[in-house]
PDB file of C-alpha atoms in Angstrom:
ATOM      1  CA  MET A  18     -17.735  39.698 -30.261  1.00 90.00           C
ATOM      2  CA  LYS A  19     -15.474  40.350 -27.236  1.00 94.00           C
ATOM      3  CA  LYS A  20     -15.806  43.615 -25.457  1.00 96.00           C
ATOM      4  CA  TRP A  21     -12.269  44.774 -26.016  1.00 98.00           C
ATOM      5  CA  ALA A  22      -8.355  44.793 -26.381  1.00 98.00           C
ATOM      6  CA  PHE A  23      -4.989  46.970 -24.832  1.00 98.00           C
ATOM      7  CA  VAL A  24      -2.786  47.364 -27.512  1.00 98.00           C
ATOM      8  CA  SER A  25       0.906  48.449 -27.376  1.00 98.00           C
ATOM      9  CA  ASP A  26       3.568  48.955 -29.115  1.00 98.00           C
ATOM     10  CA  PHE A  27       7.533  47.875 -27.450  1.00 98.00           C
ATOM     11  CA  ASP A  28      10.578  49.973 -28.334  1.00 96.00           C
ATOM     12  CA  GLY A  29       9.970  53.118 -25.844  1.00 95.00           C
ATOM     13  CA  THR A  30       6.370  52.768 -25.083  1.00 97.00           C
ATOM     14  CA  ILE A  31       6.638  49.472 -22.532  1.00 98.00           C
ATOM     15  CA  SER A  32      10.679  49.344 -22.967  1.00 97.00           C
ATOM     16  CA  ASN A  33      12.122  52.714 -22.634  1.00 96.00           C
ATOM     17  CA  LYS A  34      14.761  52.238 -25.019  1.00 94.00           C
ATOM     18  CA  ASP A  35      14.780  50.332 -28.492  1.00 95.00           C
ATOM     19  CA  PHE A  36      16.773  47.728 -28.809  1.00 97.00           C
ATOM     20  CA  TYR A  37      18.039  48.716 -31.713  1.00 97.00           C
ATOM     21  CA  TRP A  38      20.170  52.161 -29.439  1.00 97.00           C
ATOM     22  CA  VAL A  39      21.244  49.448 -27.739  1.00 97.00           C
ATOM     23  CA  VAL A  40      22.967  47.571 -30.564  1.00 98.00           C
ATOM     24  CA  ILE A  41      24.174  50.653 -31.594  1.00 98.00           C
ATOM     25  CA  GLU A  42      26.080  51.379 -28.486  1.00 97.00           C
ATOM     26  CA  LYS A  43      27.504  48.617 -27.569  1.00 97.00           C
ATOM     27  CA  TYR A  44      28.424  46.786 -31.183  1.00 98.00           C
ATOM     28  CA  PHE A  45      27.980  48.298 -34.505  1.00 97.00           C
ATOM     29  CA  PRO A  46      29.044  52.869 -33.790  1.00 97.00           C
ATOM     30  CA  GLU A  47      29.038  52.316 -37.340  1.00 95.00           C
ATOM     31  CA  GLY A  48      24.726  52.871 -37.601  1.00 96.00           C
ATOM     32  CA  GLU A  49      24.284  55.940 -35.940  1.00 96.00           C
ATOM     33  CA  GLU A  50      25.608  57.403 -39.423  1.00 96.00           C
ATOM     34  CA  LEU A  51      22.251  54.612 -41.054  1.00 96.00           C
ATOM     35  CA  PHE A  52      20.267  56.211 -37.882  1.00 96.00           C
ATOM     36  CA  LYS A  53      20.424  59.615 -39.683  1.00 96.00           C
ATOM     37  CA  LYS A  54      20.012  58.454 -42.790  1.00 95.00           C
ATOM     38  CA  TRP A  55      16.495  56.610 -42.144  1.00 94.00           C
ATOM     39  CA  LYS A  56      15.252  59.048 -39.421  1.00 91.00           C
ATOM     40  CA  ALA A  57      15.688  62.099 -43.890  1.00 92.00           C
ATOM     41  CA  GLY A  58      13.727  58.821 -44.532  1.00 91.00           C
ATOM     42  CA  GLN A  59      16.922  57.386 -46.863  1.00 95.00           C
ATOM     43  CA  MET A  60      15.722  54.270 -46.070  1.00 95.00           C
ATOM     44  CA  LYS A  61      13.089  51.882 -45.384  1.00 94.00           C
ATOM     45  CA  ASP A  62      12.041  51.068 -41.316  1.00 95.00           C
ATOM     46  CA  ILE A  63      13.306  46.816 -42.268  1.00 95.00           C
ATOM     47  CA  ASP A  64      16.371  47.297 -43.676  1.00 96.00           C
ATOM     48  CA  PHE A  65      17.530  49.663 -40.735  1.00 97.00           C
ATOM     49  CA  LEU A  66      16.828  47.492 -38.221  1.00 97.00           C
ATOM     50  CA  SER A  67      17.668  44.417 -40.074  1.00 97.00           C
ATOM     51  CA  THR A  68      20.566  45.809 -41.053  1.00 97.00           C
ATOM     52  CA  VAL A  69      21.479  47.399 -37.415  1.00 98.00           C
ATOM     53  CA  PHE A  70      20.694  43.605 -36.437  1.00 98.00           C
ATOM     54  CA  SER A  71      22.778  41.547 -37.358  1.00 97.00           C
ATOM     55  CA  SER A  72      25.437  43.994 -36.747  1.00 97.00           C
ATOM     56  CA  ILE A  73      25.524  42.166 -33.051  1.00 98.00           C
ATOM     57  CA  ASN A  74      28.437  39.800 -33.501  1.00 98.00           C
ATOM     58  CA  GLN A  75      27.955  37.757 -30.225  1.00 98.00           C
ATOM     59  CA  ASP A  76      27.376  34.243 -28.908  1.00 98.00           C
ATOM     60  CA  GLU A  77      23.479  34.476 -27.990  1.00 98.00           C
ATOM     61  CA  GLU A  78      24.342  33.939 -24.184  1.00 98.00           C
ATOM     62  CA  GLN A  79      25.434  37.753 -24.266  1.00 98.00           C
ATOM     63  CA  ILE A  80      22.116  39.179 -26.932  1.00 98.00           C
ATOM     64  CA  ILE A  81      19.939  38.176 -24.659  1.00 98.00           C
ATOM     65  CA  LYS A  82      21.946  39.134 -21.222  1.00 98.00           C
ATOM     66  CA  ASP A  83      21.869  42.419 -23.257  1.00 98.00           C
ATOM     67  CA  ILE A  84      18.407  41.714 -23.821  1.00 98.00           C
ATOM     68  CA  LEU A  85      17.700  41.074 -20.228  1.00 98.00           C
ATOM     69  CA  ASP A  86      19.569  44.277 -19.809  1.00 97.00           C
ATOM     70  CA  ILE A  87      16.612  46.810 -21.766  1.00 97.00           C
ATOM     71  CA  PRO A  88      14.803  48.912 -18.755  1.00 97.00           C
ATOM     72  CA  ILE A  89      10.828  48.761 -19.181  1.00 97.00           C
ATOM     73  CA  ASP A  90       8.020  51.002 -17.514  1.00 97.00           C
ATOM     74  CA  ALA A  91       8.120  49.890 -14.001  1.00 96.00           C
ATOM     75  CA  TYR A  92       4.307  49.468 -14.344  1.00 97.00           C
ATOM     76  CA  VAL A  93       3.456  48.097 -16.796  1.00 98.00           C
ATOM     77  CA  PRO A  94       3.375  43.636 -15.941  1.00 98.00           C
ATOM     78  CA  SER A  95       0.257  45.807 -13.360  1.00 97.00           C
ATOM     79  CA  LEU A  96      -0.890  47.579 -15.423  1.00 98.00           C
ATOM     80  CA  ILE A  97      -1.723  44.595 -18.225  1.00 98.00           C
ATOM     81  CA  HIS A  98      -3.076  42.295 -14.880  1.00 97.00           C
ATOM     82  CA  HIS A  99      -5.389  44.878 -14.226  1.00 97.00           C
ATOM     83  CA  VAL A 100      -6.434  45.508 -18.122  1.00 98.00           C
ATOM     84  CA  GLN A 101      -6.672  40.756 -17.438  1.00 97.00           C
ATOM     85  CA  GLN A 102      -8.801  41.316 -14.286  1.00 96.00           C
ATOM     86  CA  ASN A 103     -11.228  43.728 -16.352  1.00 97.00           C
ATOM     87  CA  GLY A 104     -11.934  41.219 -18.972  1.00 97.00           C
ATOM     88  CA  GLY A 105      -9.619  43.247 -21.667  1.00 98.00           C
ATOM     89  CA  ASP A 106      -7.713  40.486 -24.051  1.00 98.00           C
ATOM     90  CA  VAL A 107      -3.630  42.325 -24.035  1.00 98.00           C
ATOM     91  CA  TYR A 108      -1.394  42.499 -27.769  1.00 98.00           C
ATOM     92  CA  ILE A 109       2.138  44.274 -28.073  1.00 98.00           C
ATOM     93  CA  LEU A 110       2.257  44.734 -31.686  1.00 98.00           C
ATOM     94  CA  SER A 111       5.491  45.801 -31.950  1.00 97.00           C
ATOM     95  CA  ALA A 112       7.722  46.408 -36.643  1.00 95.00           C
ATOM     96  CA  GLY A 113      10.537  45.427 -34.271  1.00 96.00           C
ATOM     97  CA  THR A 114      11.032  41.704 -33.792  1.00 97.00           C
ATOM     98  CA  ASP A 115       9.611  39.245 -31.242  1.00 98.00           C
ATOM     99  CA  TYR A 116      12.618  38.225 -30.331  1.00 98.00           C
ATOM    100  CA  TYR A 117      13.872  39.922 -27.618  1.00 98.00           C
ATOM    101  CA  ILE A 118      10.272  41.195 -26.605  1.00 98.00           C
ATOM    102  CA  HIS A 119       9.420  37.419 -25.782  1.00 98.00           C
ATOM    103  CA  HIS A 120      12.381  37.097 -23.427  1.00 98.00           C
ATOM    104  CA  ILE A 121      11.797  40.536 -22.134  1.00 98.00           C
ATOM    105  CA  LEU A 122       8.292  39.341 -21.624  1.00 98.00           C
ATOM    106  CA  LYS A 123       9.303  35.961 -19.845  1.00 97.00           C
ATOM    107  CA  LYS A 124      11.787  37.907 -17.214  1.00 97.00           C
ATOM    108  CA  TYR A 125       8.854  40.027 -16.213  1.00 97.00           C
ATOM    109  CA  ASP A 126       6.607  37.109 -15.807  1.00 96.00           C
ATOM    110  CA  ILE A 127       3.933  38.575 -18.633  1.00 97.00           C
ATOM    111  CA  GLN A 128       1.897  36.181 -19.569  1.00 96.00           C
ATOM    112  CA  ASN A 129      -1.139  34.978 -21.770  1.00 97.00           C
ATOM    113  CA  VAL A 130       0.150  38.497 -23.898  1.00 98.00           C
ATOM    114  CA  THR A 131      -0.520  37.960 -28.017  1.00 98.00           C
ATOM    115  CA  VAL A 132       3.146  39.688 -29.940  1.00 98.00           C
ATOM    116  CA  LEU A 133       2.098  40.258 -33.336  1.00 98.00           C
ATOM    117  CA  SER A 134       5.688  40.888 -34.359  1.00 97.00           C
ATOM    118  CA  ASN A 135       7.931  40.062 -37.264  1.00 97.00           C
ATOM    119  CA  GLU A 136       9.744  37.201 -36.845  1.00 97.00           C
ATOM    120  CA  GLY A 137      13.157  37.228 -35.089  1.00 97.00           C
ATOM    121  CA  TYR A 138      15.396  34.494 -34.381  1.00 98.00           C
ATOM    122  CA  TYR A 139      19.392  33.720 -33.451  1.00 98.00           C
ATOM    123  CA  HIS A 140      22.280  32.981 -35.894  1.00 97.00           C
ATOM    124  CA  LYS A 141      25.342  33.288 -36.221  1.00 96.00           C
ATOM    125  CA  GLN A 142      25.874  35.129 -33.677  1.00 98.00           C
ATOM    126  CA  ASN A 143      23.401  38.087 -34.945  1.00 98.00           C
ATOM    127  CA  VAL A 144      19.002  37.903 -34.520  1.00 98.00           C
ATOM    128  CA  HIS A 145      17.764  38.181 -37.873  1.00 97.00           C
ATOM    129  CA  MET A 146      14.036  39.243 -39.492  1.00 96.00           C
ATOM    130  CA  ASN A 147      12.313  36.264 -40.642  1.00 95.00           C
ATOM    131  CA  ILE A 148       9.746  38.086 -43.458  1.00 95.00           C
ATOM    132  CA  ASP A 149       7.476  37.120 -45.345  1.00 93.00           C
ATOM    133  CA  PRO A 150       5.418  39.345 -48.054  1.00 95.00           C
ATOM    134  CA  GLU A 151       1.819  37.028 -48.712  1.00 95.00           C
ATOM    135  CA  HIS A 152       1.316  38.144 -44.812  1.00 95.00           C
ATOM    136  CA  ARG A 153      -1.571  39.580 -44.585  1.00 95.00           C
ATOM    137  CA  HIS A 154      -0.172  42.351 -42.130  1.00 96.00           C
ATOM    138  CA  TYR A 155       2.451  42.330 -45.156  1.00 96.00           C
ATOM    139  CA  SER A 156       4.550  46.199 -45.202  1.00 96.00           C
ATOM    140  CA  GLU A 157       7.002  46.885 -47.856  1.00 95.00           C
ATOM    141  CA  ARG A 158       8.030  49.374 -45.027  1.00 94.00           C
ATOM    142  CA  TYR A 159       8.062  48.073 -41.694  1.00 96.00           C
ATOM    143  CA  GLY A 160       7.773  44.138 -41.606  1.00 96.00           C
ATOM    144  CA  ILE A 161       4.008  44.365 -40.182  1.00 97.00           C
ATOM    145  CA  ASP A 162       1.909  46.667 -41.418  1.00 97.00           C
ATOM    146  CA  LYS A 163       0.042  47.895 -37.548  1.00 97.00           C
ATOM    147  CA  SER A 164      -2.699  49.729 -39.306  1.00 97.00           C
ATOM    148  CA  LYS A 165      -4.091  46.246 -41.489  1.00 97.00           C
ATOM    149  CA  VAL A 166      -3.700  45.274 -37.436  1.00 98.00           C
ATOM    150  CA  ILE A 167      -5.024  47.594 -35.246  1.00 98.00           C
ATOM    151  CA  GLN A 168      -8.641  47.206 -37.747  1.00 98.00           C
ATOM    152  CA  GLU A 169      -8.602  43.345 -38.642  1.00 98.00           C
ATOM    153  CA  LEU A 170      -8.423  43.240 -33.792  1.00 98.00           C
ATOM    154  CA  GLN A 171     -11.785  46.478 -34.867  1.00 97.00           C
ATOM    155  CA  THR A 172     -13.854  43.537 -36.653  1.00 97.00           C
ATOM    156  CA  GLU A 173     -13.376  41.413 -33.371  1.00 97.00           C
ATOM    157  CA  TYR A 174     -13.361  43.559 -30.498  1.00 98.00           C
ATOM    158  CA  GLU A 175     -16.245  45.990 -29.681  1.00 97.00           C
ATOM    159  CA  THR A 176     -13.274  48.298 -28.773  1.00 98.00           C
ATOM    160  CA  VAL A 177      -9.737  49.179 -28.691  1.00 98.00           C
ATOM    161  CA  HIS A 178      -6.648  51.023 -27.505  1.00 98.00           C
ATOM    162  CA  PHE A 179      -3.212  51.456 -28.572  1.00 98.00           C
ATOM    163  CA  VAL A 180      -0.219  52.820 -27.392  1.00 98.00           C
ATOM    164  CA  GLY A 181       2.884  54.170 -29.303  1.00 98.00           C
ATOM    165  CA  ASP A 182       5.128  56.519 -28.868  1.00 97.00           C
ATOM    166  CA  SER A 183       7.102  57.758 -32.084  1.00 93.00           C
ATOM    167  CA  GLU A 184       6.419  57.234 -35.880  1.00 92.00           C
ATOM    168  CA  PRO A 185       5.353  54.363 -37.282  1.00 93.00           C
ATOM    169  CA  ASP A 186       2.315  54.548 -34.431  1.00 97.00           C
ATOM    170  CA  SER A 187       0.913  57.139 -36.146  1.00 96.00           C
ATOM    171  CA  HIS A 188      -1.088  55.160 -38.772  1.00 96.00           C
ATOM    172  CA  PRO A 189      -2.882  52.733 -36.607  1.00 97.00           C
ATOM    173  CA  ALA A 190      -3.790  55.381 -34.109  1.00 97.00           C
ATOM    174  CA  VAL A 191      -5.745  56.811 -36.608  1.00 96.00           C
ATOM    175  CA  TYR A 192      -8.057  53.382 -36.355  1.00 97.00           C
ATOM    176  CA  ALA A 193      -8.163  52.411 -32.377  1.00 98.00           C
ATOM    177  CA  ASP A 194     -10.835  53.329 -30.049  1.00 97.00           C
ATOM    178  CA  LEU A 195      -8.555  55.094 -27.859  1.00 97.00           C
ATOM    179  CA  THR A 196      -5.215  55.953 -28.777  1.00 98.00           C
ATOM    180  CA  PHE A 197      -2.523  56.923 -25.396  1.00 98.00           C
ATOM    181  CA  ALA A 198       0.801  58.569 -26.664  1.00 98.00           C
ATOM    182  CA  LYS A 199       4.083  59.357 -25.723  1.00 97.00           C
ATOM    183  CA  ASP A 200       7.192  61.473 -26.611  1.00 96.00           C
ATOM    184  CA  ALA A 201       7.005  62.157 -30.475  1.00 95.00           C
ATOM    185  CA  LEU A 202       3.654  60.117 -31.563  1.00 97.00           C
ATOM    186  CA  GLN A 203       2.480  62.937 -29.437  1.00 98.00           C
ATOM    187  CA  HIS A 204       3.605  66.115 -32.103  1.00 97.00           C
ATOM    188  CA  ILE A 205       3.230  63.429 -34.824  1.00 97.00           C
ATOM    189  CA  LEU A 206      -0.473  63.187 -34.377  1.00 98.00           C
ATOM    190  CA  GLU A 207      -1.208  67.416 -33.727  1.00 97.00           C
ATOM    191  CA  ALA A 208       0.159  67.281 -36.644  1.00 97.00           C
ATOM    192  CA  LYS A 209      -1.792  65.419 -38.469  1.00 95.00           C
ATOM    193  CA  ASN A 210      -4.921  65.954 -36.352  1.00 97.00           C
ATOM    194  CA  VAL A 211      -5.450  62.739 -34.875  1.00 97.00           C
ATOM    195  CA  PRO A 212      -6.715  62.647 -31.555  1.00 97.00           C
ATOM    196  CA  PHE A 213      -4.530  60.664 -28.658  1.00 98.00           C
ATOM    197  CA  ILE A 214      -4.241  61.276 -25.431  1.00 98.00           C
ATOM    198  CA  PRO A 215      -0.794  62.336 -24.006  1.00 98.00           C
ATOM    199  CA  VAL A 216       0.361  60.399 -21.342  1.00 98.00           C
ATOM    200  CA  ASN A 217       4.005  60.102 -19.968  1.00 97.00           C
ATOM    201  CA  ASP A 218       4.014  56.454 -18.660  1.00 97.00           C
ATOM    202  CA  PHE A 219       1.395  53.514 -17.719  1.00 98.00           C
ATOM    203  CA  THR A 220       0.309  55.082 -14.212  1.00 97.00           C
ATOM    204  CA  GLU A 221      -1.273  57.415 -16.767  1.00 98.00           C
ATOM    205  CA  VAL A 222      -2.504  54.842 -19.477  1.00 98.00           C
ATOM    206  CA  GLU A 223      -4.080  53.124 -16.192  1.00 97.00           C
ATOM    207  CA  LYS A 224      -5.699  56.347 -14.714  1.00 97.00           C
ATOM    208  CA  THR A 225      -7.452  57.322 -17.936  1.00 97.00           C
ATOM    209  CA  LEU A 226      -8.286  53.436 -17.889  1.00 97.00           C
ATOM    210  CA  ILE A 227     -10.456  53.622 -14.751  1.00 97.00           C
ATOM    211  CA  GLN A 228     -12.065  56.646 -15.658  1.00 96.00           C
ATOM    212  CA  LYS A 229     -13.981  55.327 -18.844  1.00 95.00           C
ATOM    213  CA  GLY A 230     -14.296  52.548 -16.939  1.00 96.00           C
ATOM    214  CA  PHE A 231     -12.810  49.915 -18.580  1.00 96.00           C
ATOM    215  CA  ILE A 232     -10.493  49.344 -15.096  1.00 96.00           C
ATOM    216  CA  ALA A 233     -12.177  48.987 -11.422  1.00 93.00           C
ATOM    217  CA  ASP A 234     -10.134  51.307  -9.253  1.00 79.00           C
ATOM    218  CA  VAL A 235      -7.272  49.889  -7.929  1.00 64.00           C
TER     219      VAL A 235
END
């Protein structure tokens, strides 16, 4: 069994802005009403995202430019490197799509990271999602079931840590050995009585990993 894995959500956790907000603000103002319906529980996550991502109507060059303009937590590349130096494997676990995640990882030269997300691809001026109901991680609501992923990793690693920021992350948080929670996830986990460590950014995540002996002091 491998020693430990560090698993992170992407949108709002690694990135400082969700890709769907970039699209809504620049190309799809109607998405604000859809956002309200989604948050009110009237739309599944995957239906909301699929609608927004397929409403960009821009050439791929412009879409990639928009993706690369998304700000991320500046300390993420360093933390990933430190985790890997200390024997940890790094996973990005996202209910968005791997299409934009891979572009951002390449921009910051982040290597040897496994991306587990809904498959995305460019076609006819939009980003589409390829959801496979037969996949072992399939979720009808999210496309990918983060809880199933964390439970599967628990069979491969002695320890699995997780960091997230929003409602979809509350489900895998139940199974992680240590959950770091940003923003709305803190209140959700408090209400569910799920233990977590509150953080604002990845420097705070690293401090805890150092304190708990997973990363050597740098």
